[in-house]
Each structure stands twice: as C-alpha cells, then as structure tokens.
Amino acid sequence: QDGMRFGVGPTLWYLLRASGLAALTALAAAVLIGLALRVRLWKERLERWRVYDIHLTISVLTGVFLATHLLLVFLDRIVPFSLADILIPLHDSYQPIWVAAGILGFYLLLIVWGSSLIRSKIGYSLWRQLHPLALVALGLAMLHALFAGTDGPRLWLRIALVVIVLAVVWLMERWKRVKSFEEMQRRRSGRQQQTKRPIAPQATYPS
C-alpha cells in the first residue's frame, strides 16, 4: 500500500527484480567468457576476436542492467533506499551485510570498467592485474542476490548459483593447467636456446 501511495505499483518491483537478475546473469556470462578466453577454450572452434567481442558486449549489457537496477532501487518505495543507502556500505538497516556486498561488488566493477577504458594509459600489466576483480565482484553479487534478493530462497536461483560456481572452479583449474604448461614450455625453450649457443673458439697463441 505504501508503494501504491507513492505511485509505485508492483510493476516497478518486478522490473527491479528482473534487472537485478539480468545484471547477475550478464556478469556471470562475462566473467565465464573472460576465463574461457584465458584458457583458450575456443581456440580451434571459434575465432578469438569474435569471442572477445561477445565478452565486451555482455560487459556493456551488465553495466546497463546494473544501472537500471540501481535506479529502480532508488525509485522503489516498498523497501525505500536513499542515495546514501545505495552508495555507502552498511548505511541502511535492511540486510546491511548483504546489501553492502552488492555495493562493494559495484565498486569493483567500476574499477574493472574504468581500467579497461584507460588501459593504454595504465599499461597492459596493471590492467591485467585489476581485471580479476570482476571475479570477486561476481562472488559478492551472488551473495547479494542469495541473501538480500527476493528470489534468494527459490530453488532455481540456488541451482543457478551452484552451476556458476562449478563453472568458475572448472575454468580456474583449467587456467592453472594452461599456466603450468606455458611455464614448462618457456623453461624448455630457454634450455634449448642455451644448448644452441655457439661455443666461442679458443684462442691459440704461438709458442
């Protein structure tokens, strides 16, 4: 009734939930595709640049869905949030820890997106070090959805979150094997270069 008094019906509430779930889905897809790119999962099946374009497009959609979700949270009056509640962790009394998880995840994504925009200025090495923060943001977003979202208790959401976790674990394990193989290849190449170095002829002196 409070929502109706402010001109906010159940439609806004459904849109708020839908935008949050869409943002979580897009973020999970972007992170999983990013990890798949790191382990060269599609190296022989699909051109790498096309997968990167998909990764970039889904990342942009994540930002759009997330911005929509935050705007609708601010407009909603069923569970009212002020601007400070949305931007400052632990500021609101409603599920403070899990709402804070969502806020912190949002800030981590801003770091990732911002570093991508200025990658040419900060350098590839720093950008690559900051990019895994998206994985941390995904974990925080999942906790936010599970414990602060309306659909948290629903079985289908919990199954979806478990599937995401298993996919991340599988890709991370594959990434470790790829890194180990690349390190072994570098060492082998280094040893081969050392064995191929020409031996300097020994100088001879007249007796």
XYZ file of N, CA and C in Angstrom:
621
model
N 0.823 -1.207 0.000
C 0.000 0.000 0.000
C 0.860 1.261 0.000
N 1.997 1.192 0.718
C 2.889 2.353 0.732
C 3.409 2.646 -0.662
N 3.729 1.556 -1.406
C 4.210 1.750 -2.766
C 3.144 2.366 -3.637
N 1.861 1.938 -3.463
C 0.773 2.498 -4.249
C 0.570 3.974 -3.934
N 0.756 4.376 -2.646
C 0.558 5.757 -2.234
C 1.544 6.682 -2.956
N 2.742 6.165 -3.238
C 3.733 6.977 -3.916
C 3.674 6.789 -5.438
N 2.639 6.117 -5.914
C 2.532 5.935 -7.358
C 3.408 4.820 -7.873
N 3.839 3.939 -6.990
C 4.718 2.850 -7.388
C 3.963 1.545 -7.209
N 3.619 0.874 -8.300
C 2.890 -0.378 -8.237
C 3.820 -1.566 -8.273
N 3.229 -2.765 -8.342
C 4.050 -3.971 -8.371
C 4.898 -4.102 -9.628
N 4.534 -3.395 -10.694
C 5.316 -3.471 -11.929
C 6.757 -3.044 -11.692
N 6.943 -1.954 -10.948
C 8.290 -1.478 -10.655
C 9.059 -2.513 -9.837
N 8.380 -3.157 -8.923
C 9.024 -4.174 -8.088
C 9.501 -5.344 -8.932
N 8.662 -5.762 -9.889
C 9.055 -6.854 -10.780
C 10.214 -6.441 -11.686
N 10.180 -5.214 -12.162
C 11.277 -4.719 -13.003
C 12.580 -4.641 -12.208
N 12.466 -4.254 -10.945
C 13.644 -4.174 -10.077
C 14.277 -5.558 -9.930
N 13.458 -6.546 -9.654
C 13.957 -7.919 -9.515
C 14.542 -8.415 -10.833
N 13.828 -8.157 -11.925
C 14.279 -8.637 -13.232
C 15.604 -8.002 -13.632
N 15.752 -6.705 -13.377
C 17.001 -6.027 -13.742
C 18.175 -6.542 -12.908
N 17.910 -6.837 -11.633
C 18.968 -7.387 -10.791
C 19.410 -8.754 -11.258
N 18.434 -9.624 -11.573
C 18.763 -10.959 -12.073
C 19.445 -10.888 -13.438
N 19.009 -9.950 -14.279
C 19.640 -9.788 -15.593
C 21.088 -9.323 -15.444
N 21.324 -8.401 -14.510
C 22.688 -7.932 -14.267
C 23.577 -9.069 -13.763
N 23.048 -9.880 -12.862
C 23.809 -11.010 -12.334
C 24.109 -12.023 -13.436
N 23.113 -12.320 -14.267
C 23.308 -13.268 -15.366
C 24.349 -12.762 -16.356
N 24.247 -11.486 -16.717
C 25.201 -10.920 -17.669
C 26.604 -10.882 -17.080
N 26.720 -10.539 -15.807
C 28.039 -10.508 -15.164
C 28.647 -11.903 -15.128
N 27.847 -12.902 -14.775
C 28.350 -14.272 -14.745
C 28.811 -14.704 -16.135
N 28.021 -14.368 -17.158
C 28.399 -14.731 -18.524
C 29.685 -14.038 -18.948
N 29.820 -12.752 -18.604
C 31.032 -12.010 -18.971
C 32.264 -12.597 -18.286
N 32.144 -12.934 -17.007
C 33.278 -13.495 -16.270
C 33.641 -14.872 -16.821
N 32.648 -15.714 -17.077
C 32.921 -17.051 -17.585
C 33.540 -17.008 -18.985
N 33.047 -16.121 -19.829
C 33.636 -15.986 -21.161
C 35.052 -15.447 -21.054
N 35.280 -14.498 -20.132
C 36.628 -13.977 -19.926
C 37.598 -15.064 -19.486
N 37.155 -15.916 -18.558
C 38.001 -17.027 -18.122
C 38.224 -18.010 -19.267
N 37.186 -18.241 -20.058
C 37.334 -19.153 -21.197
C 38.330 -18.606 -22.212
N 38.358 -17.303 -22.388
C 39.360 -16.698 -23.262
C 40.767 -16.916 -22.721
N 40.925 -16.826 -21.409
C 42.246 -17.002 -20.794
C 42.774 -18.419 -20.994
N 41.876 -19.396 -20.992
C 42.321 -20.788 -21.138
C 42.214 -21.262 -22.589
N 41.886 -20.314 -23.496
C 41.805 -20.617 -24.930
C 40.824 -21.757 -25.211
N 39.663 -21.666 -24.587
C 38.688 -22.734 -24.707
C 38.162 -22.866 -26.129
N 38.082 -21.740 -26.854
C 37.536 -21.757 -28.208
C 38.602 -21.570 -29.270
N 39.828 -21.866 -28.956
C 40.922 -21.581 -29.878
C 40.719 -22.246 -31.238
N 40.240 -23.476 -31.249
C 40.095 -24.192 -32.508
C 38.668 -24.138 -33.050
N 37.712 -23.703 -32.250
C 36.310 -23.745 -32.679
C 35.784 -22.390 -33.143
N 36.293 -21.340 -32.575
C 35.755 -20.019 -32.890
C 36.885 -19.006 -32.817
N 36.857 -18.043 -33.721
C 37.924 -17.058 -33.730
C 37.932 -16.260 -32.439
N 39.135 -16.030 -31.914
C 39.290 -15.407 -30.607
C 38.682 -14.013 -30.566
N 38.852 -13.259 -31.638
C 38.366 -11.877 -31.619
C 36.854 -11.810 -31.553
N 36.170 -12.802 -32.124
C 34.710 -12.808 -32.050
C 34.243 -13.095 -30.627
N 34.921 -14.009 -29.957
C 34.582 -14.284 -28.561
C 34.846 -13.051 -27.709
N 35.936 -12.346 -27.994
C 36.230 -11.120 -27.243
C 35.137 -10.074 -27.464
N 34.627 -9.966 -28.686
C 33.531 -9.025 -28.956
C 32.288 -9.387 -28.154
N 31.997 -10.686 -28.062
C 30.861 -11.132 -27.254
C 31.086 -10.772 -25.787
N 32.313 -11.004 -25.306
C 32.671 -10.671 -23.931
C 32.470 -9.177 -23.663
N 32.922 -8.352 -24.597
C 32.792 -6.900 -24.440
C 31.332 -6.473 -24.464
N 30.548 -7.034 -25.375
C 29.135 -6.673 -25.484
C 28.372 -7.040 -24.214
N 28.623 -8.245 -23.688
C 27.934 -8.672 -22.466
C 28.369 -7.815 -21.278
N 29.620 -7.377 -21.261
C 30.083 -6.496 -20.186
C 29.329 -5.170 -20.213
N 29.109 -4.639 -21.421
C 28.338 -3.399 -21.557
C 26.897 -3.616 -21.090
N 26.311 -4.754 -21.465
C 24.949 -5.065 -21.019
C 24.879 -5.186 -19.496
N 25.935 -5.730 -18.895
C 25.977 -5.800 -17.433
C 25.859 -4.417 -16.822
N 26.608 -3.474 -17.384
C 26.532 -2.102 -16.887
C 25.156 -1.493 -17.057
N 24.515 -1.775 -18.198
C 23.173 -1.236 -18.452
C 22.161 -1.813 -17.463
N 22.187 -3.133 -17.293
C 21.255 -3.775 -16.358
C 21.502 -3.316 -14.924
N 22.776 -3.174 -14.562
C 23.101 -2.763 -13.201
C 22.653 -1.333 -12.937
N 22.883 -0.438 -13.906
C 22.431 0.946 -13.749
C 20.911 1.007 -13.624
N 20.215 0.198 -14.417
C 18.755 0.142 -14.330
C 18.313 -0.356 -12.964
N 18.991 -1.376 -12.467
C 18.659 -1.932 -11.154
C 18.838 -0.888 -10.053
N 19.944 -0.168 -10.079
C 20.196 0.847 -9.052
C 19.172 1.973 -9.123
N 18.810 2.374 -10.342
C 17.805 3.434 -10.499
C 16.455 2.991 -9.941
N 16.078 1.750 -10.227
C 14.793 1.252 -9.738
C 14.802 1.057 -8.226
N 15.945 0.679 -7.669
C 16.057 0.588 -6.207
C 15.816 1.958 -5.584
N 16.367 2.986 -6.199
C 16.195 4.349 -5.682
C 14.743 4.814 -5.806
N 14.072 4.418 -6.913
C 12.695 4.854 -7.132
C 11.692 4.054 -6.322
N 12.037 2.838 -5.971
C 11.101 1.972 -5.255
C 10.805 2.526 -3.872
N 9.545 2.402 -3.454
C 9.152 2.871 -2.124
C 8.585 1.743 -1.262
N 8.574 0.528 -1.794
C 8.147 -0.606 -0.981
C 9.216 -0.898 0.070
N 10.481 -0.951 -0.380
C 11.623 -1.001 0.542
C 12.495 0.201 0.187
N 12.230 1.357 0.781
C 12.887 2.597 0.343
C 14.379 2.625 0.653
N 15.154 3.072 -0.335
C 16.586 3.279 -0.186
C 16.908 4.705 -0.600
N 17.670 5.396 0.226
C 18.153 6.723 -0.149
C 19.408 6.566 -0.997
N 19.880 7.682 -1.541
C 21.107 7.633 -2.338
C 22.285 7.186 -1.484
N 22.310 7.619 -0.227
C 23.381 7.186 0.681
C 23.303 5.689 0.956
N 22.079 5.166 1.068
C 21.906 3.733 1.292
C 22.455 2.921 0.126
N 22.307 3.467 -1.088
C 22.741 2.760 -2.289
C 24.253 2.830 -2.467
N 24.868 3.918 -2.029
C 26.281 4.142 -2.318
C 27.216 3.843 -1.151
N 26.703 3.835 0.073
C 27.564 3.657 1.251
C 27.279 2.300 1.889
N 28.259 1.423 1.940
C 28.033 0.103 2.571
C 27.668 0.237 4.046
N 26.764 -0.629 4.494
C 26.324 -0.711 5.890
C 25.567 0.527 6.357
N 25.117 1.371 5.438
C 24.407 2.589 5.810
C 22.944 2.312 6.121
N 22.367 1.318 5.436
C 20.950 1.010 5.630
C 20.796 -0.168 6.576
N 19.660 -0.247 7.228
C 19.423 -1.309 8.210
C 18.876 -2.582 7.590
N 18.435 -2.522 6.312
C 17.888 -3.709 5.667
C 19.010 -4.593 5.156
N 19.159 -5.781 5.722
C 20.183 -6.738 5.305
C 21.519 -6.021 5.047
N 22.058 -5.324 6.040
C 23.211 -4.443 5.802
C 24.433 -5.150 5.211
N 24.732 -6.357 5.681
C 25.931 -7.055 5.189
C 25.776 -7.440 3.726
N 24.617 -7.985 3.374
C 24.442 -8.486 2.018
C 24.170 -7.367 1.029
N 23.554 -6.292 1.471
C 23.435 -5.114 0.610
C 24.813 -4.493 0.401
N 25.627 -4.477 1.455
C 26.993 -3.967 1.330
C 27.807 -4.800 0.347
N 27.552 -6.116 0.316
C 28.250 -6.976 -0.646
C 27.952 -6.528 -2.073
N 26.684 -6.206 -2.335
C 26.323 -5.716 -3.663
C 26.970 -4.380 -3.983
N 27.016 -3.495 -3.003
C 27.636 -2.181 -3.220
C 29.127 -2.323 -3.506
N 29.810 -3.146 -2.718
C 31.247 -3.348 -2.930
C 31.509 -4.000 -4.293
N 30.643 -4.953 -4.672
C 30.782 -5.555 -5.993
C 30.636 -4.525 -7.103
N 29.708 -3.577 -6.919
C 29.520 -2.496 -7.888
C 30.773 -1.646 -8.011
N 31.405 -1.310 -6.878
C 32.623 -0.503 -6.921
C 33.781 -1.254 -7.585
N 33.864 -2.554 -7.348
C 34.910 -3.347 -8.001
C 34.710 -3.361 -9.518
N 33.461 -3.452 -9.939
C 33.197 -3.420 -11.377
C 33.551 -2.061 -11.979
N 33.311 -1.002 -11.224
C 33.713 0.321 -11.712
C 35.222 0.385 -11.925
N 35.987 -0.235 -11.030
C 37.447 -0.272 -11.184
C 37.824 -1.048 -12.443
N 37.177 -2.197 -12.642
C 37.477 -3.013 -13.819
C 37.124 -2.273 -15.107
N 35.915 -1.707 -15.137
C 35.496 -0.978 -16.338
C 36.354 0.259 -16.572
N 36.659 0.990 -15.495
C 37.488 2.179 -15.645
C 38.875 1.844 -16.138
N 39.470 0.769 -15.613
C 40.808 0.375 -16.051
C 40.810 -0.051 -17.512
N 39.698 -0.624 -17.968
C 39.613 -1.017 -19.381
C 39.551 0.205 -20.285
N 38.891 1.258 -19.812
C 38.791 2.477 -20.617
C 40.124 3.197 -20.753
N 40.964 3.080 -19.725
C 42.258 3.786 -19.757
C 43.417 2.797 -19.810
N 43.191 1.640 -20.425
C 44.233 0.610 -20.467
C 45.496 1.100 -21.159
N 45.334 1.912 -22.183
C 46.506 2.404 -22.900
C 47.363 3.316 -22.032
N 46.755 3.928 -21.012
C 47.494 4.839 -20.139
C 48.110 4.123 -18.944
N 47.402 3.144 -18.392
C 47.921 2.459 -17.200
C 48.792 1.269 -17.555
N 48.741 0.833 -18.813
C 49.566 -0.291 -19.241
C 48.840 -1.624 -19.135
N 49.237 -2.541 -20.015
C 48.572 -3.844 -20.065
C 48.779 -4.634 -18.779
N 49.954 -4.529 -18.193
C 50.266 -5.329 -16.997
C 49.339 -4.970 -15.836
N 49.171 -3.672 -15.552
C 48.299 -3.249 -14.458
C 46.848 -3.593 -14.762
N 46.447 -3.380 -16.017
C 45.064 -3.724 -16.400
C 44.792 -5.195 -16.166
N 45.760 -6.019 -16.516
C 45.582 -7.465 -16.345
C 45.516 -7.841 -14.867
N 46.243 -7.121 -14.022
C 46.205 -7.386 -12.582
C 44.875 -6.967 -11.970
N 44.249 -5.917 -12.514
C 42.977 -5.426 -11.972
C 41.785 -6.215 -12.492
N 41.905 -6.817 -13.660
C 40.761 -7.461 -14.302
C 40.153 -8.598 -13.475
N 40.938 -9.403 -12.756
C 40.325 -10.464 -11.940
C 39.401 -9.963 -10.834
N 39.391 -8.648 -10.563
C 38.442 -8.116 -9.583
C 36.999 -8.373 -10.011
N 36.799 -8.571 -11.319
C 35.450 -8.889 -11.799
C 34.963 -10.215 -11.221
N 35.880 -11.148 -11.013
C 35.509 -12.431 -10.415
C 35.087 -12.247 -8.957
N 35.797 -11.375 -8.235
C 35.419 -11.061 -6.852
C 34.060 -10.369 -6.837
N 33.843 -9.463 -7.785
C 32.558 -8.767 -7.884
C 31.426 -9.752 -8.142
N 31.687 -10.758 -8.960
C 30.664 -11.777 -9.218
C 30.314 -12.525 -7.934
N 31.324 -12.890 -7.151
C 31.057 -13.568 -5.888
C 30.224 -12.716 -4.944
N 30.546 -11.429 -4.856
C 29.781 -10.530 -3.991
C 28.350 -10.355 -4.505
N 28.195 -10.272 -5.820
C 26.859 -10.136 -6.403
C 26.014 -11.381 -6.141
N 26.647 -12.539 -6.171
C 25.919 -13.778 -5.892
C 25.451 -13.825 -4.438
N 26.308 -13.386 -3.521
C 25.904 -13.324 -2.113
C 24.772 -12.322 -1.921
N 24.871 -11.199 -2.614
C 23.826 -10.173 -2.546
C 22.488 -10.733 -3.023
N 22.510 -11.441 -4.156
C 21.274 -11.996 -4.697
C 20.706 -13.088 -3.799
N 21.598 -13.870 -3.203
C 21.158 -15.012 -2.404
C 20.537 -14.590 -1.073
N 21.128 -13.579 -0.426
C 20.712 -13.232 0.932
C 19.943 -11.916 1.044
N 20.041 -11.052 0.031
C 19.310 -9.782 0.086
C 18.194 -9.702 -0.942
N 18.255 -10.557 -1.950
C 17.247 -10.513 -3.003
C 15.983 -11.274 -2.645
N 14.903 -10.891 -3.287
C 13.623 -11.550 -3.054
C 13.644 -13.013 -3.488
N 14.385 -13.304 -4.541
C 14.400 -14.657 -5.082
C 15.466 -15.549 -4.448
N 16.149 -15.055 -3.433
C 17.196 -15.825 -2.784
C 16.764 -17.202 -2.308
N 15.595 -17.330 -1.666
C 15.179 -18.650 -1.175
C 14.720 -19.621 -2.263
N 14.538 -19.141 -3.485
C 13.985 -20.001 -4.532
C 15.024 -21.026 -5.001
N 14.561 -22.242 -5.238
C 15.459 -23.342 -5.586
C 16.168 -23.096 -6.914
N 15.446 -22.549 -7.891
C 16.040 -22.364 -9.216
C 17.216 -21.392 -9.168
N 17.129 -20.359 -8.320
C 18.236 -19.419 -8.211
C 19.432 -20.087 -7.549
N 19.197 -20.874 -6.525
C 20.294 -21.550 -5.835
C 20.988 -22.556 -6.750
N 20.192 -23.254 -7.560
C 20.788 -24.184 -8.522
C 21.641 -23.415 -9.533
N 21.124 -22.282 -10.011
C 21.871 -21.462 -10.973
C 23.189 -20.977 -10.378
N 23.173 -20.557 -9.115
C 24.393 -20.077 -8.467
C 25.406 -21.212 -8.298
N 24.922 -22.400 -7.979
C 25.822 -23.553 -7.854
C 26.467 -23.870 -9.199
N 25.678 -23.807 -10.270
C 26.213 -24.056 -11.614
C 27.298 -23.039 -11.959
N 27.059 -21.773 -11.618
C 28.063 -20.733 -11.877
C 29.340 -21.026 -11.116
N 29.222 -21.381 -9.847
C 30.405 -21.678 -9.026
C 31.174 -22.854 -9.616
N 30.475 -23.912 -10.009
C 31.147 -25.079 -10.585
C 31.849 -24.724 -11.889
N 31.214 -23.882 -12.706
C 31.837 -23.462 -13.966
C 33.097 -22.647 -13.711
N 33.043 -21.755 -12.724
C 34.221 -20.949 -12.378
C 35.351 -21.840 -11.870
N 35.020 -22.785 -11.002
C 36.040 -23.686 -10.461
C 36.685 -24.490 -11.581
N 35.868 -24.999 -12.504
C 36.404 -25.791 -13.617
C 37.330 -24.959 -14.501
N 36.919 -23.733 -14.822
C 37.742 -22.869 -15.667
C 39.019 -22.435 -14.945
N 38.937 -22.181 -13.646
C 40.130 -21.804 -12.893
C 41.128 -22.967 -12.851
N 40.626 -24.178 -12.679
C 41.506 -25.344 -12.682
C 42.162 -25.514 -14.050
N 41.391 -25.307 -15.087
C 41.942 -25.383 -16.447
C 42.966 -24.284 -16.674
N 42.723 -23.104 -16.127
C 43.656 -21.985 -16.250
C 44.989 -22.328 -15.583
N 44.934 -22.957 -14.412
C 46.160 -23.352 -13.727
C 46.965 -24.328 -14.570
N 46.276 -25.265 -15.225
C 46.985 -26.228 -16.067
C 47.609 -25.548 -17.278
N 46.887 -24.561 -17.857
C 47.431 -23.826 -19.002
C 48.680 -23.045 -18.586
N 48.611 -22.374 -17.428
C 49.761 -21.617 -16.942
C 50.938 -22.533 -16.665
N 50.675 -23.689 -16.087
C 51.737 -24.650 -15.807
C 52.376 -25.143 -17.101
N 51.545 -25.406 -18.119
C 52.068 -25.868 -19.408
C 52.907 -24.774 -20.071
N 52.412 -23.514 -20.027
C 53.165 -22.412 -20.628
C 54.494 -22.198 -19.921
N 54.500 -22.325 -18.604
C 55.747 -22.178 -17.855
C 56.734 -23.287 -18.231
N 56.239 -24.497 -18.375
C 57.096 -25.613 -18.773
C 57.655 -25.386 -20.172
N 56.830 -24.847 -21.085
C 57.286 -24.561 -22.438
C 58.364 -23.485 -22.447
N 58.199 -22.446 -21.601
C 59.204 -21.385 -21.539
C 60.535 -21.923 -21.023
N 60.475 -22.780 -20.005
C 61.707 -23.356 -19.476
C 62.391 -24.238 -20.507
N 61.611 -25.037 -21.217
C 62.187 -25.910 -22.243
C 62.806 -25.091 -23.364
N 62.111 -24.005 -23.761
C 62.652 -23.138 -24.801
C 63.944 -22.477 -24.347
N 63.976 -22.064 -23.059
C 65.199 -21.451 -22.534
C 66.369 -22.418 -22.539
N 66.127 -23.677 -22.179
C 67.200 -24.666 -22.179
C 67.682 -24.960 -23.590
N 66.747 -24.994 -24.555
C 67.127 -25.247 -25.939
C 67.978 -24.113 -26.496
N 67.635 -22.873 -26.129
C 68.430 -21.739 -26.593
C 69.834 -21.767 -26.015
N 69.943 -22.198 -24.767
C 71.263 -22.289 -24.155
C 72.114 -23.357 -24.821
N 71.528 -24.488 -25.182
C 72.297 -25.557 -25.825
C 72.677 -25.216 -27.258
N 71.913 -24.318 -27.895
C 72.205 -23.947 -29.282
C 73.194 -22.805 -29.401
N 73.596 -22.211 -28.299
C 74.549 -21.099 -28.371
C 75.878 -21.593 -28.919
N 76.453 -20.914 -29.897
C 77.745 -21.348 -30.449
C 78.857 -21.195 -29.410
N 79.733 -22.169 -29.379
C 80.863 -22.138 -28.448
C 81.966 -21.284 -29.064
N 82.404 -20.293 -28.354
C 83.446 -19.402 -28.846
C 84.747 -20.172 -29.041
N 85.389 -20.013 -30.199
C 86.660 -20.741 -30.432
C 87.747 -20.281 -29.467
N 88.517 -21.226 -29.002
C 89.570 -20.893 -28.077
C 90.744 -20.258 -28.837
N 91.247 -19.230 -28.275
C 92.368 -18.517 -28.917
C 93.645 -19.363 -28.837
N 94.427 -19.356 -29.927
C 95.709 -20.071 -29.945
C 96.861 -19.063 -30.004
N 97.852 -19.298 -29.266
C 98.975 -18.372 -29.177
C 100.222 -19.083 -29.707
N 101.040 -18.367 -30.461
C 102.269 -19.009 -30.977
C 103.210 -19.370 -29.853
N 103.811 -20.510 -29.956
C 104.727 -20.941 -28.924
C 106.085 -20.308 -29.105
